[in-house]
Coordinates of C-alpha atoms in Angstrom, one line a residue:
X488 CA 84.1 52.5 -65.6
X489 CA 81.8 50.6 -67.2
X490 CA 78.6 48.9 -65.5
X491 CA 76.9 45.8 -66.3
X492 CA 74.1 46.9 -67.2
X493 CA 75.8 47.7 -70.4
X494 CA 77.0 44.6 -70.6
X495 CA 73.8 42.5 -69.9
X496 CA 72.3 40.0 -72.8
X497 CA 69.0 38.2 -73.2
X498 CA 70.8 35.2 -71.7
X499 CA 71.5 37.3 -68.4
X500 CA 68.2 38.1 -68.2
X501 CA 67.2 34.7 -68.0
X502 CA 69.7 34.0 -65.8
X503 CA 68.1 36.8 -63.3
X504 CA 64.4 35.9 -63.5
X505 CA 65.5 32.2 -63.4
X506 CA 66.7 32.8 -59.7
X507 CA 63.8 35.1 -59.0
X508 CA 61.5 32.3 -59.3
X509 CA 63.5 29.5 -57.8
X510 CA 63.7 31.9 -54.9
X511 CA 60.5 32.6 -54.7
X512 CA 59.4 28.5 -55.7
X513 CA 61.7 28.0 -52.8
X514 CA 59.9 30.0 -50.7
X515 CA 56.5 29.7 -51.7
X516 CA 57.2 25.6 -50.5
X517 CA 59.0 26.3 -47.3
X518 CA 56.5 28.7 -46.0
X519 CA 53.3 26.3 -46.6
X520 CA 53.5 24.6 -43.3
X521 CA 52.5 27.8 -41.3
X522 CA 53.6 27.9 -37.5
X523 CA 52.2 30.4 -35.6
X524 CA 53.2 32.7 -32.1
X525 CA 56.9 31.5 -30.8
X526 CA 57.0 28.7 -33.5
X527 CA 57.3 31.2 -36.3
X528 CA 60.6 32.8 -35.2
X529 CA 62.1 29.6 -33.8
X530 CA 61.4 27.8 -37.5
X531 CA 59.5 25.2 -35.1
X532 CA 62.5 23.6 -33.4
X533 CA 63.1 22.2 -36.7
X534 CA 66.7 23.3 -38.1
X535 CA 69.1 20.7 -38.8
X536 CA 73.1 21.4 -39.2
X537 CA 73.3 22.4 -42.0
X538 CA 70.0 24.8 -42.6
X539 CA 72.2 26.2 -39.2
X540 CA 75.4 26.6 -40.6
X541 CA 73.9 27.8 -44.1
X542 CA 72.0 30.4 -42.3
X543 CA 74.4 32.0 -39.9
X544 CA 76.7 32.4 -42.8
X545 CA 74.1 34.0 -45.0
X546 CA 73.9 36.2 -42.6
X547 CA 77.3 36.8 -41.7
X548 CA 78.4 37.5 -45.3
X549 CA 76.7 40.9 -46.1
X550 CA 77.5 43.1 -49.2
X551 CA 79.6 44.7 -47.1
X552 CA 81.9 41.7 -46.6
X553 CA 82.5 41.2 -50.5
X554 CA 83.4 45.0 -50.5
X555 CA 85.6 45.4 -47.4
X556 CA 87.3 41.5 -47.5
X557 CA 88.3 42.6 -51.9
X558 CA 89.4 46.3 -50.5
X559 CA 91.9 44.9 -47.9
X560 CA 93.0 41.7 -50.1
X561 CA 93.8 44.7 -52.9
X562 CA 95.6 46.9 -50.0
X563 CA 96.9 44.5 -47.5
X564 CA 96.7 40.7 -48.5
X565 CA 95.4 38.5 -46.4
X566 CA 96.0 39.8 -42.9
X567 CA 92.2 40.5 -42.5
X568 CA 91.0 36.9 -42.7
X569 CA 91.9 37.0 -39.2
X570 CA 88.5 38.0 -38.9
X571 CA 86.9 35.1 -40.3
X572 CA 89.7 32.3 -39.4
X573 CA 90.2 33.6 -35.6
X574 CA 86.4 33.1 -35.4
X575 CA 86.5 29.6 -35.0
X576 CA 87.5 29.9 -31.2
X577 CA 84.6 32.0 -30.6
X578 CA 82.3 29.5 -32.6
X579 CA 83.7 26.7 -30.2
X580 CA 82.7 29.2 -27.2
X581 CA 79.3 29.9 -29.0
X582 CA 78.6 25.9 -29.3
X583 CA 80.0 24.7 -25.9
X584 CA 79.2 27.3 -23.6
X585 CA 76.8 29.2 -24.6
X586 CA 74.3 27.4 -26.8
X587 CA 73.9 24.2 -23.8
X588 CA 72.6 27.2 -22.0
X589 CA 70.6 29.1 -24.3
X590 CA 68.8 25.9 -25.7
X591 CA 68.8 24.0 -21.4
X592 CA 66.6 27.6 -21.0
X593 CA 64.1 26.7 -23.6
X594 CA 64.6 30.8 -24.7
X595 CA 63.1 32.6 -27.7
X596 CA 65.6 35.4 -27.3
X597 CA 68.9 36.0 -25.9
X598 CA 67.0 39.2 -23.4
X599 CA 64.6 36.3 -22.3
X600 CA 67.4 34.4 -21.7
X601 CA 69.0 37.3 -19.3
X602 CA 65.8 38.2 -18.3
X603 CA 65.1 35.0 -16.8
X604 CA 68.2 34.9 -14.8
X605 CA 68.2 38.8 -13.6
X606 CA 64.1 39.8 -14.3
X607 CA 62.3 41.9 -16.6
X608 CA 64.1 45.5 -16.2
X609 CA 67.5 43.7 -17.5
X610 CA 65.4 42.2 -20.3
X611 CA 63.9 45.1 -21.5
X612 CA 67.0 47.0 -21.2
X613 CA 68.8 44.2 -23.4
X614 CA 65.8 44.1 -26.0
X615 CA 66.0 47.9 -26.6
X616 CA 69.6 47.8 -27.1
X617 CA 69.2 44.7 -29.5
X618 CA 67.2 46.5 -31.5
X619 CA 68.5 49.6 -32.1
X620 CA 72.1 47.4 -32.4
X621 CA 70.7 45.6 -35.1
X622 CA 68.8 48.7 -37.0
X623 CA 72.2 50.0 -37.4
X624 CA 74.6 47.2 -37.4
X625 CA 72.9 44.6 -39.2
X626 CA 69.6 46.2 -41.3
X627 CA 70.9 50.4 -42.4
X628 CA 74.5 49.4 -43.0
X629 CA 73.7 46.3 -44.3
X630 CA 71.1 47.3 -46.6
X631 CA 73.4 50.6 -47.7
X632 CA 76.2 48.3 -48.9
X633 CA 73.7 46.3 -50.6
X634 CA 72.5 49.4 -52.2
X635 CA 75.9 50.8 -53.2
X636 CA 77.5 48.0 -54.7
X637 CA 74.1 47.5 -57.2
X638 CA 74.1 51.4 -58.2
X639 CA 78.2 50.6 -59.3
X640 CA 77.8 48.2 -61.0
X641 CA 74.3 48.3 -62.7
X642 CA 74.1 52.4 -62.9
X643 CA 70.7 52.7 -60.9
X644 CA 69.9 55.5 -58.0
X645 CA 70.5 53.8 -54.5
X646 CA 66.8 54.4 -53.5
X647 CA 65.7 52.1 -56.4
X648 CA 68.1 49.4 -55.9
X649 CA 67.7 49.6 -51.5
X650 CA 63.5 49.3 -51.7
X651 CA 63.4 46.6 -54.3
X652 CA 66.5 44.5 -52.5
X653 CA 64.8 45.5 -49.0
X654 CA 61.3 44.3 -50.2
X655 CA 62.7 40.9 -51.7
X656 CA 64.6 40.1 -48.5
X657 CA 61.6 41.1 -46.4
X658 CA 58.9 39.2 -48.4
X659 CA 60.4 35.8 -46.8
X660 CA 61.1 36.9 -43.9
X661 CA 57.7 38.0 -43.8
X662 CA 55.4 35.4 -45.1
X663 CA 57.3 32.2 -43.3
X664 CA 60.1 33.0 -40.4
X665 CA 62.8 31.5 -39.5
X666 CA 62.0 27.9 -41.4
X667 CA 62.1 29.8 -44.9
X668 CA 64.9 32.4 -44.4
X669 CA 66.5 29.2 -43.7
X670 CA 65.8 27.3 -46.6
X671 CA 65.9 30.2 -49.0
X672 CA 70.0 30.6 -47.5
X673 CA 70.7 27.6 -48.1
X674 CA 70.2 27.6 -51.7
X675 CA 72.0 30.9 -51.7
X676 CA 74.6 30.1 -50.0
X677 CA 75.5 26.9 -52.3
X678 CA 74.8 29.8 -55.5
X679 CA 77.6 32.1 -53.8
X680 CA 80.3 29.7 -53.3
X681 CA 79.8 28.6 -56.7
X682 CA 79.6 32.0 -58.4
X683 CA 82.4 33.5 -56.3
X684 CA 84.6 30.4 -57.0
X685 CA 84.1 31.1 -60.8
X686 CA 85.2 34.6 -60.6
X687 CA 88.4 33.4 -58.8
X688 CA 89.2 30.9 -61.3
X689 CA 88.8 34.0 -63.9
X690 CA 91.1 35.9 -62.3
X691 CA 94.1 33.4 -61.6
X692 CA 93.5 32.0 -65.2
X693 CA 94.1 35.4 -66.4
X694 CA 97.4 35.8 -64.3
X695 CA 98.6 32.2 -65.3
X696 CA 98.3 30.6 -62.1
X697 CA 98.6 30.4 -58.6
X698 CA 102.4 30.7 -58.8
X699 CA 102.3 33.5 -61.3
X700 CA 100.2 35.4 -58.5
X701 CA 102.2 34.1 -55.6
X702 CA 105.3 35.9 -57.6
X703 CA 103.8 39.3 -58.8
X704 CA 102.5 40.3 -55.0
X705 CA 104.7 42.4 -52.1
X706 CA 106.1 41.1 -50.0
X707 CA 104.0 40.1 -46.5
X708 CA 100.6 39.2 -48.6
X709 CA 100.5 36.2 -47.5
X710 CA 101.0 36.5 -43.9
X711 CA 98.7 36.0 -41.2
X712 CA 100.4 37.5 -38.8
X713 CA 101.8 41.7 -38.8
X714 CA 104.4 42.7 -36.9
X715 CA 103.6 45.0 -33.8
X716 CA 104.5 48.2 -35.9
X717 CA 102.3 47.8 -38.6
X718 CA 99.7 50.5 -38.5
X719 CA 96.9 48.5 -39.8
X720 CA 96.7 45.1 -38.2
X721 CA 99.5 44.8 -35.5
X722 CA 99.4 41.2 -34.2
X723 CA 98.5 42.2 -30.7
X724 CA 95.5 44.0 -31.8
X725 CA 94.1 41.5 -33.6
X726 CA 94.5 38.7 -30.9
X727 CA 93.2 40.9 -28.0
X728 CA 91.1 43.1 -29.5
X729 CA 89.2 41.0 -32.1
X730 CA 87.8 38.7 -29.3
X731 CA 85.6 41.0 -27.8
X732 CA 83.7 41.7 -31.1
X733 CA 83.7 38.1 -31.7
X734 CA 82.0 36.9 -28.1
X735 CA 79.2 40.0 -28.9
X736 CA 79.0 38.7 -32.3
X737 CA 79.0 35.1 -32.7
X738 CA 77.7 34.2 -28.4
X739 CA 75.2 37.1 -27.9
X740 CA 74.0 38.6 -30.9
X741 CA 70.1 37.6 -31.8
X742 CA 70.8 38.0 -35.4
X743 CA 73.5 35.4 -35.3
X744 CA 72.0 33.0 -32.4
X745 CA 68.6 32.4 -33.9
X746 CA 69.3 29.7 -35.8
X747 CA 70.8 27.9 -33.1
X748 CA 67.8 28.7 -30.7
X749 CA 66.2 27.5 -33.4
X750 CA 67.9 23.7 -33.5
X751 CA 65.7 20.2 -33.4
X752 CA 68.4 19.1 -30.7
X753 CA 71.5 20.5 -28.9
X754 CA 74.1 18.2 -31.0
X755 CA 72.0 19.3 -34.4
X756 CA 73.1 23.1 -33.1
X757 CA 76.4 22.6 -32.1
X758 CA 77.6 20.9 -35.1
X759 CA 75.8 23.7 -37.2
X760 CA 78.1 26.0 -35.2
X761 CA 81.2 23.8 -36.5
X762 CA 79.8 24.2 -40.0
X763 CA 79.8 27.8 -39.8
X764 CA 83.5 27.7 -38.7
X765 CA 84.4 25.5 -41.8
X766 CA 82.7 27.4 -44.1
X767 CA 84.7 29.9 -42.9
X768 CA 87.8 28.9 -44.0
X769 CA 86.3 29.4 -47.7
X770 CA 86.2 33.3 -47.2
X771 CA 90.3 32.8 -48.9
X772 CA 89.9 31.5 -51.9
X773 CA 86.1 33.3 -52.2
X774 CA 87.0 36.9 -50.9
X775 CA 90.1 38.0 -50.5
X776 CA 91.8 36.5 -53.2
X777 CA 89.6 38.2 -55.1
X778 CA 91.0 41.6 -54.3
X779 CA 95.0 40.4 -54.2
X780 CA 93.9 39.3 -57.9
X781 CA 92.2 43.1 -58.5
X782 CA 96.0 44.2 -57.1
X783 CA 97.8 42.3 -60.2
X784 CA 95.2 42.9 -62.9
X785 CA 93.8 46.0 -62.0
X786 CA 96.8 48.2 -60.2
X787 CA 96.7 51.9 -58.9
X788 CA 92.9 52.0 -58.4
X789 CA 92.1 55.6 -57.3
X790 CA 89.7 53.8 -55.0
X791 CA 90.6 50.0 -54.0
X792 CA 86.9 50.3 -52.7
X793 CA 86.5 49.6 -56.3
X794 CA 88.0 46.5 -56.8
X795 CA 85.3 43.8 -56.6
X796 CA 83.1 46.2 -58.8
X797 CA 86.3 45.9 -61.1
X798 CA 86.4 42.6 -60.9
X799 CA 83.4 41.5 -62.0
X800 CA 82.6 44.3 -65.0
X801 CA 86.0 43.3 -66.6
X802 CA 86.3 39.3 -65.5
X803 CA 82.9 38.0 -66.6
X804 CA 81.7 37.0 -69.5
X805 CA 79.2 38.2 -71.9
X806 CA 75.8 35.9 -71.3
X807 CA 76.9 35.5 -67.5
X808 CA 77.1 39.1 -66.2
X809 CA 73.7 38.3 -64.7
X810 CA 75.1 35.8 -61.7
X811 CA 76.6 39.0 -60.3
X812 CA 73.4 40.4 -60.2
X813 CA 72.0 36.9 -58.9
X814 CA 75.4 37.0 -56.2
X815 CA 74.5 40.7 -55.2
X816 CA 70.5 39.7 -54.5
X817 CA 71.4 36.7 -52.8
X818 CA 74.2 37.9 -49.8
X819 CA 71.7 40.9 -49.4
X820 CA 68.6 38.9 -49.3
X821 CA 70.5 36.3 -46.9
X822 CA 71.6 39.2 -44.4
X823 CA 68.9 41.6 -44.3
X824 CA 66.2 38.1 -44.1
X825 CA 67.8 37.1 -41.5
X826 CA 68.2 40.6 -39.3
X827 CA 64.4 41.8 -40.2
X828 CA 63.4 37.8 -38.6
X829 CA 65.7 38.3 -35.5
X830 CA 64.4 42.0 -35.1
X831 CA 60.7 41.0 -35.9
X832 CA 61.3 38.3 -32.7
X833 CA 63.0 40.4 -30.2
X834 CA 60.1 43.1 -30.6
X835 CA 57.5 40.8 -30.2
X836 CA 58.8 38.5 -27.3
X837 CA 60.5 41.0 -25.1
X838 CA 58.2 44.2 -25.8
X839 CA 55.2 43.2 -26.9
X840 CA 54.3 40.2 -25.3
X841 CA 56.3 41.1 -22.2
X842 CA 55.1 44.9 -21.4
X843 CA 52.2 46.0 -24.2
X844 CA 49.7 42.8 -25.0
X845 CA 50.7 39.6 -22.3
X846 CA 47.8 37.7 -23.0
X847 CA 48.5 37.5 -27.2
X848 CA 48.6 34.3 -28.4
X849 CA 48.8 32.7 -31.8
X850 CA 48.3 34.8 -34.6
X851 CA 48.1 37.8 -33.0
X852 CA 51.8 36.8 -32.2
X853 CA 52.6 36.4 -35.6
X854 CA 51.0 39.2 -37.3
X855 CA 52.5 41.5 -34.6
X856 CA 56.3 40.0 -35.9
X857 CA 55.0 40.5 -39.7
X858 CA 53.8 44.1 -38.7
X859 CA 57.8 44.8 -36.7
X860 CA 59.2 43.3 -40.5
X861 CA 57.9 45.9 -42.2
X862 CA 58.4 48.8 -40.1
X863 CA 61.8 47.6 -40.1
X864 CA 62.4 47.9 -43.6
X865 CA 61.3 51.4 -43.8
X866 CA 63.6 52.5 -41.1
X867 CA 66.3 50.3 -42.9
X868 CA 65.2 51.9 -46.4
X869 CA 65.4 56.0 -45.1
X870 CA 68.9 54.7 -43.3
X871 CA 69.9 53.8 -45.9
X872 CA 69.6 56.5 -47.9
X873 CA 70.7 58.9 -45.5
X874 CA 74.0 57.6 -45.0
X875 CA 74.5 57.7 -48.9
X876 CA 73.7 61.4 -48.8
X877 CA 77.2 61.4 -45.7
X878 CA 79.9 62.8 -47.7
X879 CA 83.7 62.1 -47.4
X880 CA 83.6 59.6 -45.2
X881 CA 85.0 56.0 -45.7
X882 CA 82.1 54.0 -44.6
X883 CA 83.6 50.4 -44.7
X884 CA 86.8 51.8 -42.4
X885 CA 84.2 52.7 -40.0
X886 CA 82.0 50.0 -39.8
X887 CA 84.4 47.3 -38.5
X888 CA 85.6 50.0 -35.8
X889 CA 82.0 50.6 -34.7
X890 CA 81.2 47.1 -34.4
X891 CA 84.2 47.3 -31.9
X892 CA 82.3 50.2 -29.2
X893 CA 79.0 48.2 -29.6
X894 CA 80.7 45.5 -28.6
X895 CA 82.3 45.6 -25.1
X896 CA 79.0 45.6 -22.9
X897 CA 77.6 43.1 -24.7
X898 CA 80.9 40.5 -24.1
X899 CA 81.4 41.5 -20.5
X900 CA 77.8 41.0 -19.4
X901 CA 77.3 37.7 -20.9
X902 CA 80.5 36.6 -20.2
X903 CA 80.2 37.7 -16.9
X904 CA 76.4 36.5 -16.8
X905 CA 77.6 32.5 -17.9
X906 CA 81.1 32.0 -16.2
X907 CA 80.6 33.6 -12.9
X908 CA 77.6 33.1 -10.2
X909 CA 78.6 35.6 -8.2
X910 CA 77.2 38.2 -11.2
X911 CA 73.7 40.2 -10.2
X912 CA 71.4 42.4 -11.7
X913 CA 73.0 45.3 -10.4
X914 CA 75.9 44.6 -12.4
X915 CA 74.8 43.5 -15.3
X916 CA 72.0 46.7 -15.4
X917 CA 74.6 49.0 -14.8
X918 CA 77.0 47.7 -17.7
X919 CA 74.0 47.6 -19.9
X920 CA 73.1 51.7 -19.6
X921 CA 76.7 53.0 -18.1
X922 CA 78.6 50.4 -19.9
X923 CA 76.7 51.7 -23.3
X924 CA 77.2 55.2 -22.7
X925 CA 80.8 54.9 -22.1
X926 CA 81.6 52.5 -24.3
X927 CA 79.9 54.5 -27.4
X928 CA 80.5 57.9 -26.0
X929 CA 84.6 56.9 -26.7
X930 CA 83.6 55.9 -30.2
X931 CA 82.0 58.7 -30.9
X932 CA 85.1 60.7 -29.5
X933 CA 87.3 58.7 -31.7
X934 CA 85.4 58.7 -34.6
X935 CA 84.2 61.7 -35.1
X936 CA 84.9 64.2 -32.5
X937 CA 88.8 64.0 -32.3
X938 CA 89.4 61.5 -35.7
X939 CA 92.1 59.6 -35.2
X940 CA 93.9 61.0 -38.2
X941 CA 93.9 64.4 -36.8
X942 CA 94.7 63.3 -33.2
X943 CA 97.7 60.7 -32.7
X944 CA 96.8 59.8 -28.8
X945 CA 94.4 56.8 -29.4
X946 CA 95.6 53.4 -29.6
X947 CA 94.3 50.9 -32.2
X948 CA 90.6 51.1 -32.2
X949 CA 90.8 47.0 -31.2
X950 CA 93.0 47.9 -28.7
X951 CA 90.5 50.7 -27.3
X952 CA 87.4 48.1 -27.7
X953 CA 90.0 45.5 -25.5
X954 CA 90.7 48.3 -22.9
X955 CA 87.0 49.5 -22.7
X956 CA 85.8 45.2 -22.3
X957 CA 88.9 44.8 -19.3
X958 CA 87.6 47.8 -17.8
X959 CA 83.9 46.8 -17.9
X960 CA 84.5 43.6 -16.5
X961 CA 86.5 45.6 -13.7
X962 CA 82.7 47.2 -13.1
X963 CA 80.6 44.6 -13.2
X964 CA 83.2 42.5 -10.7
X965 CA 83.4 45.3 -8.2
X966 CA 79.6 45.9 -8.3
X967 CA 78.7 42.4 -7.7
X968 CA 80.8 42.3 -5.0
X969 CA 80.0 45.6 -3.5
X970 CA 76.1 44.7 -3.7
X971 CA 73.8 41.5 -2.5
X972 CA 71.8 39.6 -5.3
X973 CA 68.2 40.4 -4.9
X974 CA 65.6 38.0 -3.8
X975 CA 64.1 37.4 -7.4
X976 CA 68.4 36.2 -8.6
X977 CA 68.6 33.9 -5.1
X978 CA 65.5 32.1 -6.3
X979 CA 66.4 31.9 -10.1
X980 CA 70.1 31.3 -9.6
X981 CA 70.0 27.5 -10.3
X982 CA 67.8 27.9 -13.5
X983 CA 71.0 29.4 -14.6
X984 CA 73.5 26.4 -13.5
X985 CA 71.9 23.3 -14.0
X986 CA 73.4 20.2 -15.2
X987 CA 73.8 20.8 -19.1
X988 CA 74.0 18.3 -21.5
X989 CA 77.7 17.3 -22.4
X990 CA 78.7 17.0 -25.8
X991 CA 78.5 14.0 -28.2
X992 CA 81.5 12.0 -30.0
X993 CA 80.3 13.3 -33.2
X994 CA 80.7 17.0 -31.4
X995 CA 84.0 16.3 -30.0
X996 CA 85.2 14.7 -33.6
X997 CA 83.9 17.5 -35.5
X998 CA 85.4 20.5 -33.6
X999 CA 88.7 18.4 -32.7
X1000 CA 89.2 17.7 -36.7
X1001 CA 88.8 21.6 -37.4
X1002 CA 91.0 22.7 -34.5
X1003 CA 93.8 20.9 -36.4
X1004 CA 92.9 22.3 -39.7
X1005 CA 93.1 25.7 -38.3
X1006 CA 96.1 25.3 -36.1
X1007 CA 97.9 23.7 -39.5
X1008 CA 96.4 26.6 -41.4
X1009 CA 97.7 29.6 -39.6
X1010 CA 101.5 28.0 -39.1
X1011 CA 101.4 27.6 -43.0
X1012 CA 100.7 31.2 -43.3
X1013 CA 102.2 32.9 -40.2

C-alpha cells in the first residue's frame, strides 16, 4: 500500500510546519508565567472546564485509540464504543465522589492522597506502582502506537518516528507543566475533531450517504448491546467487567486525575469531568465510523489493523495529506505530554521529596520533575522499540486485556479506601503487593503462559478482571475486619470524612442533561 509520503505536496508541507510553530507559539506563550515546586505540576490551581475536559481527553485518545476504535468498527461495528459511552457513569463517580475528596485534601497526587489517610509505606507502595503502571500503560505502549502508525503511513523506521514524536511531546511537558500541556491540548484537541470529522465526511460521501452505509453493513453493526454468546463483547462482560477498568482509569489513575487536581475550584473540575463525558459521545462519528466506512470501501483487508492507515492514504486529498501527519503529532503529543507530566509529579512528590531530598523547595522541585521527563522518555523510547522487535503478537488485542489485570487492585482499594471507614492500612497494603501479584500473575497466565486460544477454560478476560476486583474486595473486607486500625488511621480518620462540598445547580444541570442524552442514546441503539 501506498504511504503518504508519496503523496505529500509543497502545500502539505506547509500545512506541517504551520502546526509545528503554532504549537510551539502556543507553547512558548503558555509557559512564560513560570510556577515553580508543586505549582508546576498542578498548572497553579488555574484550569478552567474546559482546559480540564480538553486535557483529559487528549490524553485519553492515544494513537492507539484511532488504531483499535477503526479495527473493531471494520470487524465488529459499533459494539466497542461501550468503552467510551459506558464511561460516563464512571465520570459521574470521578466528579461526585472522588474529586470533592481529592481537591477537600488539598493533594498533589492520588499516593499523597492515600498516604495521608493510611501513612507513608501505603504511599510509597502506591507511587511505585503508579509509575511503573504508567511506563507501560500510558508512555511505552503509547509511544509504540504512536510510532507504528507514522512508519505505515509515511514509510520511516519506528526509532526515527518514536524519538522525534517523544521529544516534541516532552519539550512541553518539560519547559511549562501542567498549565501548557493544557493549553497546547486544547488546540489539539479542537484540530482532531475537525480533521477526523473531514475524513468521515470523505468516506460517507464516497458511499452516498448515511443510508447507503446504513444498508451495505451486517447485520448487528449498529448494536450496542451483544447477545450473551457472542465471543467478543457478550453483554454481561461489558457491563460487569468494563467497570473495574473504568474506576482504575477515570477515579484513580494520576495520568487521568491531574487535571482535575489541578482545577481553580471544585465546580470548575466537576464540570470539566462532564465535558470529558460529552466529548465522549464524539468518539461515533470520529472513530468508529471511520472503520465501518474502511468495511464498505475497503473489504477483505488481510489486516483490519490496517484500516485507518487505509483510510487516510486513499480518502484524502492531494495538498491535505499533511493534516494526517498534523492528526498523528497531535493525539501522540496530547497523550504522551500528559503521562511524562503526571509521571514527572508522582516521582518528585511521593519519592523524592518524601524519602530522598525533604527539605527541596522551589526550583530544585522543578528541575527534579524536568530531570524525571526526560528519563522518562528514554525508557519510553527503548520500550518502545523493543516491543516492535515482539513478533506475532497482536498488540492492540492485548492491550485493552492488560489494562483489565492492572486494574482490579487499583478499583478495590480506592473504592474500598472512599466508601467504607472501616478500611485500614493493613488492607489496603496487602491489596496493593498481594493484590498486584495475583492480579498480574493471572494475566500473565492468560496471556501468555496458557493463551486463551490454546486453552478454552478462561472466561472473558472482563469477566476474569470482574472476578479478580469481587474477590479483592473479599480481601480487603475480611482483613479490615480481622485487624484494628493503627494509631496513625484513628488520628487521620476524619481528614478522610469531612464535610465535602455539595454540588452546584450548574453541576446538577450539566450531568442531569447528559444522563438523558446517554440513556436516549443507548435505547436508540440497543
Amino acid at each position: 500500500m501506498n504511504t503518504i509520503l508519496e503523496k505529500l505536496t509543497l502545500y502539505d508541507y506547509i500545512i506541517v510546519i504551520g502546526y509545528l510553530v503554532a504549537l510551539l507559539v502556543i507553547g512558548l506563550l503558555s509557559s512564560r508565567k513560570k510556577e515553580e515546586g508543586a505549582e508546576h505540576f498542578l498548572a497553579g490551581k488555574s484550569l478552567g472546564w474546559y482546559s480540564i475536559g480538553f486535557n483529559m481527553w487528549a490524553t485519553n485518545v492515544g494513537p492507539s485509540m484511532l488504531l483499535a476504535f477503526a479495527t473493531v468498527g471494520y470487524t465488529t461495528g459499533i459494539v466497542a464504543i461501550n468503552f467510551d459511552w459506558y464511561a460516563f457513569v464512571f465520570l459521574f463517580l470521578l466528579a461526585v465522589v472522588f474529586a470533592p475528596r481529592y481537591l477537600a485534601s488539598n493533594v498533589r497526587t492520588l499516593p499523597e492522597f492515600m498516604g495521608n489517610r493510611y501513612g507513608s509505606q501505603t504511599q510509597t507502595i502506591l507511587a511505585w506502582y503508579s509509575l511503573v503502571k504508567m511506563l507501560i500503560s500510558w508512555l511505552s505502549l503509547g509511544l509504540f502506537a504512536g510510532g507504528f502508525l507514522v512508519r505505515q503511513i509515511l514509510g520511516i523506521p519506528m526509532w526515527q518516528s518514536v524519538i522525534v514524536l517523544v521529544a516534541l511531546a516532552g519539550l512541553f511537558a518539560y519547559t511549562g507543566g501542567l498549565r501548557t500541556v493544557a493549553k497546547i491540548n486544547i488546540f489539539q484537541m479542537i484540530l482532531l475533531i475537525l480533521v477526523s470529522a473531514l475524513l468521515t465526511f470523505l468516506g460517507l460521501s464516497k458511499i452516498g450517504g448515511i443510508g447507503a452505509l446504513i444498508d451495505q453493513t451486517p447485520d448487528g453493526y449498529w448494536s450496542l448491546i451483544r447477545p450473551a454468546n457472542d465471543p467478543d463483547y457478550p453483554w454481561y462482560a461489558i457491563a460487569l467487567g468494563y467497570p473495574v477498568a473504568a474506576v482504575a482509569f477515570f477515579c484513580t489513575d494520576q495520568a487521568m486525575v491531574q487535571s482535575v487536581l489541578g482545577a481553580k475550584s471544585l465546580e470548575q473540575g466537576q464540570l470539566g469531568v462532564n465535558f470529558i463525558a460529552w466529548l465522549k459521545i464524539l468518539s461515533l462519528p470520529l472513530f468508529i465510523l471511520t472503520g465501518i466506512i474502511c468495511y464498505i470501501l475497503f473489504p477483505g483487508l488481510e489486516d483490519p489493523a490496517l484500516a485507518y492507515m487505509t483510510m487516510v492514504t486513499n480518502l484524502f486529498p492531494t495538498g491535505l495529506n499533511g493534516l494526517v501527519i498534523v492528526v498523528l503529532i497531535a493525539v501522540l503529543v496530547g497523550t504522551i505530554g500528559s503521562s511524562l507530566n503526571s509521571l514527572s509529579t508522582v516521582f518528585t512528590m511521593d519519592i523524592y521529596l518524601k524519602h530522598i531530598n525533604p527539605d527541596a523547595v522551589g526550583k530544585q522541585i522543578t528541575q527534579v520533575g524536568r530531570y524525571t521527563i526526560i528519563v522518562g522518555c528514554l525508557v519510553a523510547v527503548l520500550m518502545a522499540i523493543a516491543i516492535d522487535q515482539i513478533k506475532g503478537l497482536n498488540l492492540f488485542d492485548v492491550f485493552q486485556s492488560i489494562l483489565g489485570f492492572i486494574a482490579p487492585p487499583l478499583a478495590a482499594v480506592f473504592l474500598l479506601a472512599v466508601l467504607w471507614k472501616r478500611t485500614n492500612k493493613a488492607a489496603v497494603n496487602t491489596l496493593l503487593t498481594f493484590g498486584s501479584v495475583l492480579s498480574l500473575g493471572i494475566g500473565i497466565c492468560y496471556l501468555w503462559v496458557f493463551p486463551k486460544d490454546q486453552y478454552d477454560f478462561w472466561p472473558h478476560y472482563l469477566m476474569l478482571s470482574f472476578y479478580l476486583f469481587v474477590a479483592l474486595v473479599c480481601i480487603g473486607i475480611v482483613v479490615s475486619l480481622a485487624v484494628k486500625p493503627s494509631k496513625y488511621e484513628l488520628e487521620h480518620l476524619d481528614q478522610q470524612f469531612i464535610t465535602l462540598e455539595k454540588p452546584s445547580k450548574k453541576v446538577k444541570w450539566a450531568w442531569g442533561i447528559l444522563f438523558v442524552v446517554m440513556i436516549a442514546l443507548y435505547i436508540l441503539f440497543k
